[in-house]
């Protein structure tokens, strides 16, 4: 069965430092996608970054990068130069192929950035 | 301009009542979704519609009935509400060919008393 695991319920990081949020996944599919979403305290879900299973390079979007290690089945999110506004819940998610509509979410990691 | 909107934002009702949540997107997307986020923040897909056609229907009680009058709208009707239905319900939309990039609405916090 497909599964996403986020083992860090909470993380703290000082402003301007980098932080890594862990995500491991389990699937027997060869074709899948991995994503990260941010949920601030206001509640909305914000798409951050996407990595396809066949993409050879790690995805990057501004200060966000996805450290994709296929053999380890991990898709960690790296946030560089943390900002106070980065404080939020972060969810790792997986889809089973590039075009499937069904996202499977992890349980989330709460990140708190302090000055 | 709100991309994905939901109404109402908060909904408090008693057990046994019937209620609806409305969702609209103005992004031109062809696929819309309903998710449920429980008190532990776990987010799970309930339904997905593509061009008004139901394509995902997870194990959800049949008290929950989605309706898509057109591809810009996806409503969720819940009959005979139960305490366990209390959650935040999110609507989302995407292009079918880019389903990994879903845009979420602000959520509707449903409280059943």
Coordinates of N, CA and C in Angstrom, one line a residue:
Chain A
X1 N 0.8 -1.2 0.0 CA 0.0 0.0 0.0 C 0.9 1.2 0.0
X2 N 0.4 2.3 -0.6 CA 1.1 3.5 -0.7 C 1.0 4.3 0.7
X3 N 2.1 4.8 1.0 CA 2.1 5.5 2.3 C 3.2 6.6 2.4
X4 N 2.9 7.7 3.1 CA 3.8 8.8 3.3 C 4.1 8.9 4.8
X5 N 5.3 9.0 5.2 CA 5.7 9.1 6.6 C 6.5 10.3 6.9
X6 N 6.0 11.1 7.8 CA 6.7 12.3 8.3 C 7.0 12.0 9.8
X7 N 8.2 11.8 10.1 CA 8.5 11.4 11.5 C 8.7 12.6 12.5
X8 N 8.8 13.8 12.0 CA 9.0 14.9 12.8 C 7.7 15.7 13.1
X9 N 7.1 15.5 14.2 CA 5.9 16.3 14.4 C 6.1 17.7 14.5
X10 N 7.3 18.1 15.1 CA 7.6 19.5 15.2 C 9.1 19.8 15.0
X11 N 9.4 21.0 14.4 CA 10.8 21.4 14.2 C 10.9 22.9 14.5
X12 N 12.1 23.2 15.1 CA 12.4 24.6 15.3 C 13.6 25.0 14.5
X13 N 13.6 26.2 14.1 CA 14.8 26.7 13.3 C 14.9 28.2 13.6
X14 N 16.1 28.7 13.6 CA 16.3 30.1 13.8 C 16.2 30.8 12.4
X15 N 15.7 32.0 12.5 CA 15.6 32.8 11.3 C 17.0 32.8 10.5
X16 N 16.9 32.7 9.2 CA 18.0 32.8 8.3 C 18.8 31.5 8.2
X17 N 18.5 30.5 9.1 CA 19.1 29.2 9.0 C 18.3 28.3 8.0
X18 N 19.0 27.3 7.6 CA 18.3 26.3 6.7 C 17.7 25.2 7.6
X19 N 16.7 24.6 7.1 CA 16.0 23.5 7.8 C 15.6 22.4 6.8
X20 N 15.7 21.2 7.3 CA 15.3 20.0 6.5 C 14.1 19.3 7.1
X21 N 13.0 19.2 6.4 CA 11.9 18.4 6.9 C 11.8 17.1 6.2
X22 N 11.7 16.0 7.0 CA 11.9 14.7 6.5 C 10.6 14.1 5.9
X23 N 10.7 13.3 4.9 CA 9.6 12.6 4.3 C 10.1 11.3 3.7
X24 N 9.5 10.2 4.0 CA 9.8 9.0 3.3 C 8.4 8.4 2.8
X25 N 8.6 7.6 1.7 CA 7.4 7.2 1.1 C 7.5 5.7 0.8
X26 N 6.4 5.1 0.5 CA 6.4 3.7 0.2 C 5.4 3.4 -0.9
X27 N 5.9 2.9 -2.0 CA 5.1 2.5 -3.1 C 5.8 1.5 -4.0
X28 N 5.0 0.7 -4.6 CA 5.6 -0.3 -5.6 C 5.5 0.2 -7.0
X29 N 4.9 1.4 -7.2 CA 4.8 1.9 -8.5 C 6.1 2.5 -8.9
X30 N 6.3 2.5 -10.2 CA 7.6 3.0 -10.8 C 7.4 4.5 -11.1
X31 N 6.2 4.9 -11.4 CA 5.9 6.2 -11.8 C 5.0 6.9 -10.7
X32 N 5.5 7.9 -10.1 CA 4.8 8.6 -9.1 C 5.3 10.1 -8.9
X33 N 4.6 10.9 -8.2 CA 5.0 12.2 -8.0 C 5.1 12.5 -6.5
X34 N 5.9 13.4 -6.1 CA 6.1 13.8 -4.7 C 5.9 15.3 -4.6
X35 N 5.2 15.7 -3.5 CA 4.9 17.1 -3.4 C 5.1 17.6 -1.9
X36 N 5.2 18.9 -1.8 CA 5.1 19.5 -0.5 C 4.1 20.6 -0.5
X37 N 3.3 20.6 0.5 CA 2.3 21.7 0.7 C 2.6 22.4 2.1
X38 N 2.3 23.7 2.1 CA 2.4 24.4 3.4 C 1.0 24.8 3.8
X39 N 0.8 24.7 5.1 CA -0.5 25.1 5.7 C -0.2 26.1 6.8
X40 N -0.3 27.4 6.6 CA -0.1 28.4 7.7 C -1.3 28.3 8.7
X41 N -1.1 29.1 9.7 CA -2.2 29.1 10.8 C -3.5 29.6 10.2
X42 N -3.5 30.3 9.1 CA -4.8 30.8 8.5 C -5.6 29.6 7.9
X43 N -4.9 28.5 7.7 CA -5.6 27.3 7.3 C -5.5 26.8 5.8
X44 N -5.2 27.7 4.9 CA -5.2 27.3 3.5 C -4.0 26.5 3.2
X45 N -4.1 25.6 2.2 CA -3.1 24.8 1.7 C -2.4 25.4 0.5
X46 N -1.1 25.5 0.6 CA -0.3 26.2 -0.5 C 0.7 25.2 -1.1
X47 N 0.6 25.0 -2.4 CA 1.5 24.1 -3.1 C 2.9 24.7 -3.1
X48 N 3.9 24.0 -2.8 CA 5.3 24.5 -2.8 C 6.1 23.9 -3.9
X49 N 6.2 22.6 -4.0 CA 7.2 22.0 -4.9 C 6.8 20.6 -5.3
X50 N 7.2 20.2 -6.5 CA 6.9 18.9 -7.0 C 8.1 18.2 -7.6
X51 N 8.2 16.9 -7.4 CA 9.2 16.1 -8.0 C 8.6 14.8 -8.6
X52 N 9.0 14.6 -9.8 CA 8.5 13.4 -10.5 C 9.5 12.3 -10.3
X53 N 9.0 11.0 -10.2 CA 9.9 9.9 -9.9 C 11.0 9.7 -11.0
X54 N 10.8 10.2 -12.2 CA 11.8 10.0 -13.2 C 12.6 11.2 -13.4
X55 N 12.4 12.3 -12.6 CA 13.2 13.5 -12.8 C 14.6 13.2 -12.1
X56 N 15.6 13.5 -12.9 CA 16.9 13.2 -12.4 C 17.5 14.2 -11.5
X57 N 17.0 15.5 -11.7 CA 17.5 16.6 -10.9 C 16.5 16.9 -9.8
X58 N 17.0 17.3 -8.6 CA 16.2 17.7 -7.5 C 15.4 18.9 -7.9
X59 N 14.2 19.0 -7.5 CA 13.4 20.2 -7.8 C 13.7 21.3 -6.9
X60 N 13.7 22.5 -7.5 CA 13.9 23.7 -6.7 C 12.9 24.8 -7.0
X61 N 12.4 25.5 -6.0 CA 11.5 26.6 -6.2 C 11.9 27.7 -5.2
X62 N 12.7 28.6 -5.7 CA 13.1 29.7 -4.8 C 13.9 29.2 -3.6
X63 N 13.4 29.4 -2.4 CA 14.1 28.9 -1.2 C 13.8 27.5 -0.9
X64 N 12.9 26.9 -1.7 CA 12.6 25.5 -1.4 C 13.3 24.6 -2.4
X65 N 13.8 23.5 -1.8 CA 14.4 22.4 -2.7 C 13.9 21.1 -2.1
X66 N 13.8 20.1 -3.0 CA 13.4 18.8 -2.6 C 14.6 17.9 -2.8
X67 N 15.0 17.3 -1.7 CA 16.1 16.4 -1.8 C 15.6 15.0 -2.0
X68 N 15.6 14.6 -3.3 CA 15.0 13.3 -3.7 C 16.1 12.2 -3.7
X69 N 15.9 11.2 -2.9 CA 16.8 10.1 -2.9 C 15.9 8.8 -3.1
X70 N 15.9 8.4 -4.4 CA 15.0 7.4 -4.8 C 15.3 6.0 -4.2
X71 N 16.5 5.7 -4.0 CA 16.9 4.4 -3.4 C 16.4 4.3 -2.0
X72 N 16.5 5.5 -1.3 CA 16.1 5.5 0.1 C 14.6 5.8 0.2
X73 N 13.9 6.1 -0.9 CA 12.5 6.5 -0.9 C 12.3 7.6 0.1
X74 N 13.1 8.7 -0.1 CA 12.9 9.9 0.7 C 12.8 11.1 -0.2
X75 N 12.1 12.1 0.3 CA 11.8 13.3 -0.5 C 11.8 14.4 0.5
X76 N 12.9 14.8 1.1 CA 13.0 15.8 2.1 C 12.9 17.2 1.5
X77 N 12.2 18.0 2.3 CA 12.1 19.4 1.9 C 13.2 20.2 2.6
X78 N 13.9 21.0 1.9 CA 14.9 21.9 2.4 C 14.5 23.3 2.2
X79 N 14.4 24.0 3.3 CA 14.1 25.5 3.2 C 15.3 26.2 3.6
X80 N 15.8 27.0 2.7 CA 17.0 27.8 3.0 C 16.6 29.2 3.5
X81 N 17.5 29.8 4.3 CA 17.3 31.1 4.8 C 15.9 31.3 5.3
X82 N 15.6 30.6 6.4 CA 14.2 30.6 6.9 C 13.8 32.0 7.3
X83 N 12.5 32.2 7.1 CA 11.9 33.4 7.5 C 10.8 33.2 8.5
X84 N 10.4 34.2 9.3 CA 9.4 34.1 10.3 C 8.1 33.6 9.6
X85 N 7.8 34.0 8.4 CA 6.6 33.6 7.7 C 6.6 32.2 7.3
X86 N 7.7 31.5 7.4 CA 7.8 30.1 7.1 C 7.1 29.2 8.2
X87 N 6.9 29.8 9.3 CA 6.2 29.0 10.4 C 4.9 28.5 10.0
X88 N 4.7 27.2 10.0 CA 3.5 26.6 9.4 C 3.5 25.1 9.6
X89 N 2.5 24.4 9.2 CA 2.5 23.0 9.0 C 2.9 22.7 7.6
X90 N 3.8 21.7 7.4 CA 4.2 21.3 6.1 C 3.8 19.8 5.9
X91 N 3.2 19.6 4.8 CA 2.7 18.2 4.4 C 3.5 17.7 3.2
X92 N 4.0 16.5 3.3 CA 4.5 15.8 2.2 C 3.4 15.0 1.6
X93 N 3.3 14.8 0.3 CA 2.3 14.1 -0.4 C 2.8 13.3 -1.6
X94 N 2.0 12.3 -2.0 CA 2.5 11.5 -3.1 C 1.3 11.2 -4.0
X95 N 1.5 11.2 -5.3 CA 0.5 10.7 -6.2 C 1.2 9.5 -6.9
X96 N 0.3 8.6 -7.5 CA 0.8 7.3 -7.9 C 1.3 7.3 -9.4
X97 N 0.9 8.4 -10.1 CA 1.5 8.5 -11.4 C 1.4 10.0 -11.7
X98 N 2.0 10.4 -12.8 CA 2.0 11.8 -13.1 C 0.6 12.4 -13.2
X99 N -0.3 11.6 -13.7 CA -1.6 12.2 -14.0 C -2.7 11.8 -13.0
X100 N -2.4 11.1 -12.0 CA -3.5 10.7 -11.1 C -4.0 11.9 -10.3
X101 N -5.2 11.8 -9.9 CA -5.7 12.9 -9.1 C -5.7 12.7 -7.6
X102 N -5.3 11.5 -7.2 CA -5.4 11.2 -5.8 C -4.0 11.4 -5.1
X103 N -4.0 12.4 -4.2 CA -2.8 12.7 -3.4 C -3.0 12.0 -2.1
X104 N -1.9 11.3 -1.6 CA -1.8 10.7 -0.3 C -0.9 11.6 0.5
X105 N -1.4 12.1 1.7 CA -0.7 13.0 2.5 C -0.1 12.3 3.7
X106 N 1.1 12.9 4.1 CA 1.6 12.5 5.4 C 0.9 13.3 6.5
X107 N 1.4 13.0 7.7 CA 0.7 13.6 8.9 C 1.2 15.0 9.2
X108 N 2.2 15.5 8.5 CA 2.6 16.9 8.7 C 3.7 17.1 9.7
X109 N 4.4 18.2 9.5 CA 5.5 18.6 10.4 C 5.2 20.1 10.7
X110 N 5.1 20.4 12.0 CA 4.9 21.8 12.3 C 6.3 22.5 12.5
X111 N 6.5 23.5 11.7 CA 7.8 24.2 11.7 C 7.6 25.5 12.4
X112 N 8.5 25.8 13.3 CA 8.4 27.2 14.0 C 9.8 27.8 13.8
X113 N 9.7 29.0 13.2 CA 10.9 29.8 13.0 C 11.0 30.9 14.1
X114 N 12.1 31.0 14.8 CA 12.2 32.0 15.8 C 13.3 33.0 15.5
X115 N 13.2 34.2 16.0 CA 14.1 35.3 15.6 C 15.5 35.0 16.2
Chain B
X1 N -8.7 38.8 -6.1 CA -9.6 37.8 -6.7 C -9.3 36.4 -6.2
X2 N -10.3 35.8 -5.6 CA -10.1 34.5 -5.0 C -10.1 33.5 -6.0
X3 N -9.1 32.6 -6.0 CA -9.0 31.5 -7.0 C -10.0 30.4 -6.7
X4 N -9.9 29.9 -5.5 CA -10.8 28.8 -5.0 C -11.5 29.3 -3.8
X5 N -12.8 29.4 -3.9 CA -13.6 29.9 -2.7 C -14.5 28.9 -2.2
X6 N -14.8 29.0 -0.9 CA -15.7 28.0 -0.3 C -16.6 28.8 0.6
X7 N -17.9 28.4 0.7 CA -18.8 29.0 1.6 C -19.6 27.9 2.2
X8 N -19.9 28.0 3.5 CA -19.4 29.0 4.4 C -18.0 28.7 4.9
X9 N -17.4 29.6 5.6 CA -16.1 29.3 6.2 C -16.2 28.6 7.5
X10 N -17.3 28.9 8.2 CA -17.6 28.2 9.5 C -19.0 27.6 9.4
X11 N -19.2 26.5 10.0 CA -20.5 25.9 10.0 C -20.7 25.1 11.3
X12 N -21.6 25.6 12.1 CA -21.9 24.9 13.3 C -23.3 24.4 13.3
X13 N -23.5 23.1 13.5 CA -24.9 22.5 13.4 C -25.1 21.4 14.3
X14 N -26.3 20.9 14.4 CA -26.6 19.8 15.4 C -26.6 18.5 14.6
X15 N -26.4 17.5 15.4 CA -26.5 16.1 14.9 C -27.8 15.9 14.2
X16 N -27.8 15.2 13.1 CA -29.0 14.8 12.4 C -29.4 15.8 11.3
X17 N -28.8 17.0 11.3 CA -29.1 18.0 10.3 C -28.5 17.7 9.0
X18 N -29.0 18.3 7.9 CA -28.4 18.2 6.6 C -27.8 19.6 6.2
X19 N -26.6 19.6 5.7 CA -25.9 20.8 5.4 C -25.2 20.7 4.1
X20 N -24.9 21.8 3.4 CA -24.1 21.8 2.2 C -23.0 22.8 2.3
X21 N -21.9 22.5 1.6 CA -20.7 23.4 1.5 C -20.5 23.6 0.0
X22 N -20.3 24.9 -0.4 CA -20.2 25.2 -1.8 C -18.7 25.5 -2.1
X23 N -18.3 25.2 -3.3 CA -17.0 25.5 -3.8 C -17.0 26.0 -5.2
X24 N -16.2 27.0 -5.5 CA -16.2 27.6 -6.8 C -14.7 27.9 -7.1
X25 N -14.3 27.7 -8.3 CA -12.9 28.1 -8.7 C -13.0 28.9 -10.0
X26 N -12.2 29.9 -10.1 CA -12.1 30.7 -11.3 C -10.8 30.6 -12.0
X27 N -10.2 29.5 -11.9 CA -8.9 29.3 -12.5 C -8.9 28.6 -13.9
X28 N -10.1 28.2 -14.3 CA -10.3 27.5 -15.5 C -9.9 26.0 -15.4
X29 N -9.7 25.5 -14.2 CA -9.3 24.1 -14.0 C -10.4 23.2 -14.4
X30 N -10.1 21.9 -14.8 CA -11.1 21.0 -15.2 C -11.3 19.9 -14.1
X31 N -10.6 20.0 -13.0 CA -10.7 18.9 -12.0 C -10.9 19.6 -10.6
X32 N -11.8 19.1 -9.9 CA -12.0 19.6 -8.5 C -12.1 18.5 -7.5
X33 N -11.8 18.8 -6.3 CA -11.6 17.8 -5.2 C -12.2 18.2 -3.9
X34 N -12.6 17.3 -3.1 CA -13.0 17.5 -1.7 C -12.0 16.7 -0.8
X35 N -11.4 17.4 0.2 CA -10.6 16.7 1.2 C -11.2 17.0 2.5
X36 N -10.9 16.0 3.4 CA -11.3 16.2 4.9 C -10.0 16.2 5.7
X37 N -9.9 17.2 6.6 CA -8.8 17.3 7.5 C -9.3 17.1 8.9
X38 N -8.9 16.1 9.6 CA -9.4 15.8 10.9 C -8.7 16.6 12.0
X39 N -9.0 16.4 13.2 CA -8.5 17.2 14.3 C -7.0 17.0 14.5
X40 N -6.5 15.9 14.0 CA -5.0 15.7 14.1 C -4.3 16.2 12.8
X41 N -5.0 16.9 12.0 CA -4.4 17.6 10.8 C -4.2 16.6 9.7
X42 N -4.7 15.4 9.8 CA -4.5 14.4 8.7 C -5.5 14.7 7.6
X43 N -4.9 14.9 6.4 CA -5.7 15.3 5.2 C -5.9 14.1 4.3
X44 N -7.2 13.9 4.0 CA -7.5 12.7 3.1 C -8.5 13.1 2.1
X45 N -8.3 12.6 0.8 CA -9.1 12.9 -0.3 C -10.5 12.2 -0.1
X46 N -11.6 12.9 -0.5 CA -12.9 12.2 -0.4 C -13.4 12.0 -1.8
X47 N -13.4 13.0 -2.6 CA -14.0 12.9 -4.0 C -13.1 13.7 -5.0
X48 N -13.2 13.4 -6.2 CA -12.6 14.1 -7.3 C -13.5 14.1 -8.5
X49 N -13.7 15.3 -9.1 CA -14.5 15.4 -10.3 C -13.7 16.0 -11.4
X50 N -13.8 15.4 -12.6 CA -13.2 16.0 -13.8 C -14.3 16.3 -14.8
X51 N -14.4 17.5 -15.2 CA -15.4 17.9 -16.1 C -16.8 17.4 -15.8
X52 N -17.1 17.6 -14.5 CA -18.4 17.2 -13.9 C -18.6 15.7 -13.8
X53 N -17.5 14.9 -14.1 CA -17.6 13.4 -13.9 C -16.9 13.0 -12.7
X54 N -17.5 12.1 -11.9 CA -16.8 11.6 -10.7 C -15.7 10.7 -11.1
X55 N -14.5 10.9 -10.6 CA -13.4 10.0 -10.9 C -12.8 9.4 -9.7
X56 N -12.9 10.0 -8.6 CA -12.4 9.4 -7.3 C -13.5 9.5 -6.3
X57 N -13.8 8.3 -5.7 CA -14.8 8.3 -4.6 C -14.2 7.4 -3.6
X58 N -13.6 7.9 -2.6 CA -12.9 7.2 -1.6 C -14.0 6.6 -0.6
X59 N -13.5 5.8 0.3 CA -14.5 5.1 1.2 C -15.1 6.2 2.1
X60 N -16.2 6.8 1.7 CA -16.8 7.8 2.4 C -18.3 7.4 2.6
X61 N -18.9 7.6 3.8 CA -20.3 7.3 4.0 C -21.2 7.9 2.9
X62 N -22.2 7.2 2.5 CA -23.0 7.7 1.4 C -23.9 8.8 1.9
X63 N -23.8 9.2 3.2 CA -24.4 10.5 3.6 C -23.7 11.7 2.9
X64 N -22.5 11.5 2.4 CA -21.8 12.6 1.7 C -22.1 12.4 0.2
X65 N -22.6 13.5 -0.3 CA -22.9 13.4 -1.8 C -22.4 14.7 -2.5
X66 N -21.4 14.5 -3.3 CA -20.9 15.7 -4.1 C -21.8 15.9 -5.3
X67 N -21.8 17.2 -5.7 CA -22.5 17.5 -6.9 C -21.7 18.6 -7.7
X68 N -21.5 18.4 -9.0 CA -20.8 19.3 -9.8 C -21.7 19.8 -10.9
X69 N -22.3 20.9 -10.7 CA -23.2 21.5 -11.8 C -22.4 21.9 -13.0
X70 N -21.2 22.3 -12.9 CA -20.3 22.6 -14.0 C -18.9 22.5 -13.5
X71 N -18.0 22.6 -14.4 CA -16.6 22.3 -14.0 C -16.0 23.4 -13.1
X72 N -16.7 24.5 -12.9 CA -16.2 25.5 -12.0 C -16.7 25.4 -10.6
X73 N -17.7 24.5 -10.4 CA -18.3 24.3 -9.1 C -18.4 22.9 -8.6
X74 N -18.1 22.7 -7.4 CA -18.2 21.4 -6.8 C -18.8 21.5 -5.4
X75 N -20.0 21.1 -5.1 CA -20.6 21.2 -3.8 C -20.6 19.9 -3.1
X76 N -20.7 20.0 -1.8 CA -20.7 18.8 -0.9 C -21.9 18.9 0.0
X77 N -22.8 17.9 -0.2 CA -24.0 17.9 0.7 C -23.8 16.7 1.7
X78 N -24.1 17.0 2.9 CA -24.0 16.0 4.0 C -25.3 15.8 4.7
X79 N -25.8 14.6 4.6 CA -27.1 14.2 5.3 C -26.8 13.7 6.7
X80 N -27.8 13.9 7.6 CA -27.8 13.2 8.9 C -26.4 13.4 9.6
X81 N -26.0 14.6 9.8 CA -24.7 14.9 10.3 C -24.4 14.2 11.6
X82 N -23.2 13.7 11.8 CA -22.8 13.0 13.0 C -21.6 13.7 13.6
X83 N -21.4 13.5 14.9 CA -20.3 14.1 15.6 C -18.9 13.9 14.9
X84 N -18.7 12.7 14.4 CA -17.5 12.4 13.7 C -17.3 13.2 12.4
X85 N -18.3 13.8 11.9 CA -18.1 14.6 10.7 C -17.4 15.9 11.0
X86 N -17.3 16.3 12.2 CA -16.6 17.6 12.6 C -15.2 17.5 12.0
X87 N -14.8 18.5 11.2 CA -13.5 18.5 10.6 C -13.4 19.8 9.8
X88 N -12.3 20.0 9.2 CA -12.2 21.1 8.2 C -12.2 20.4 6.8
X89 N -13.1 20.9 5.9 CA -13.3 20.4 4.6 C -12.7 21.4 3.6
X90 N -11.8 20.8 2.8 CA -11.1 21.7 1.8 C -11.6 21.3 0.4
X91 N -11.8 22.3 -0.4 CA -12.0 22.1 -1.8 C -10.7 22.4 -2.5
X92 N -10.4 21.8 -3.6 CA -9.2 22.1 -4.4 C -9.5 21.9 -5.9
X93 N -8.7 22.5 -6.7 CA -8.8 22.3 -8.1 C -7.5 22.3 -8.8
X94 N -7.5 21.7 -10.0 CA -6.2 21.6 -10.8 C -6.6 21.3 -12.2
X95 N -5.6 21.4 -13.1 CA -5.7 20.8 -14.4 C -5.5 19.3 -14.3
X96 N -6.2 18.5 -15.0 CA -6.1 17.1 -14.9 C -4.6 16.6 -15.3
X97 N -4.1 17.4 -16.2 CA -2.7 17.0 -16.7 C -1.6 17.5 -15.7
X98 N -2.0 18.3 -14.7 CA -1.1 18.8 -13.7 C -1.7 18.6 -12.3
X99 N -2.2 17.4 -12.1 CA -3.0 17.2 -10.9 C -2.2 17.3 -9.6
X100 N -0.8 17.3 -9.8 CA 0.0 17.4 -8.7 C 0.0 18.9 -8.1
X101 N -0.4 19.8 -9.0 CA -0.4 21.2 -8.5 C -1.9 21.6 -8.3
X102 N -2.3 21.3 -7.1 CA -3.7 21.6 -6.7 C -3.7 22.9 -5.9
X103 N -4.7 23.7 -6.2 CA -5.0 24.9 -5.5 C -6.1 24.7 -4.6
X104 N -5.9 25.0 -3.3 CA -6.9 24.7 -2.3 C -7.7 26.0 -1.9
X105 N -8.9 25.8 -1.5 CA -9.7 26.8 -1.0 C -9.3 27.0 0.5
X106 N -10.0 28.0 1.1 CA -9.6 28.4 2.5 C -10.1 27.4 3.6
X107 N -10.9 26.4 3.1 CA -11.4 25.4 4.1 C -12.8 25.9 4.7
X108 N -13.5 24.9 5.1 CA -14.8 25.1 5.9 C -14.7 24.3 7.1
X109 N -14.7 25.0 8.3 CA -14.6 24.3 9.5 C -16.1 23.9 10.0
X110 N -16.3 22.6 9.9 CA -17.6 22.1 10.3 C -17.6 21.6 11.7
X111 N -18.5 22.0 12.6 CA -18.6 21.6 13.9 C -20.0 21.0 14.1
X112 N -20.1 19.8 14.5 CA -21.3 19.1 14.8 C -21.5 18.9 16.3
X113 N -22.6 19.5 16.8 CA -22.8 19.4 18.3 C -23.9 18.5 18.6

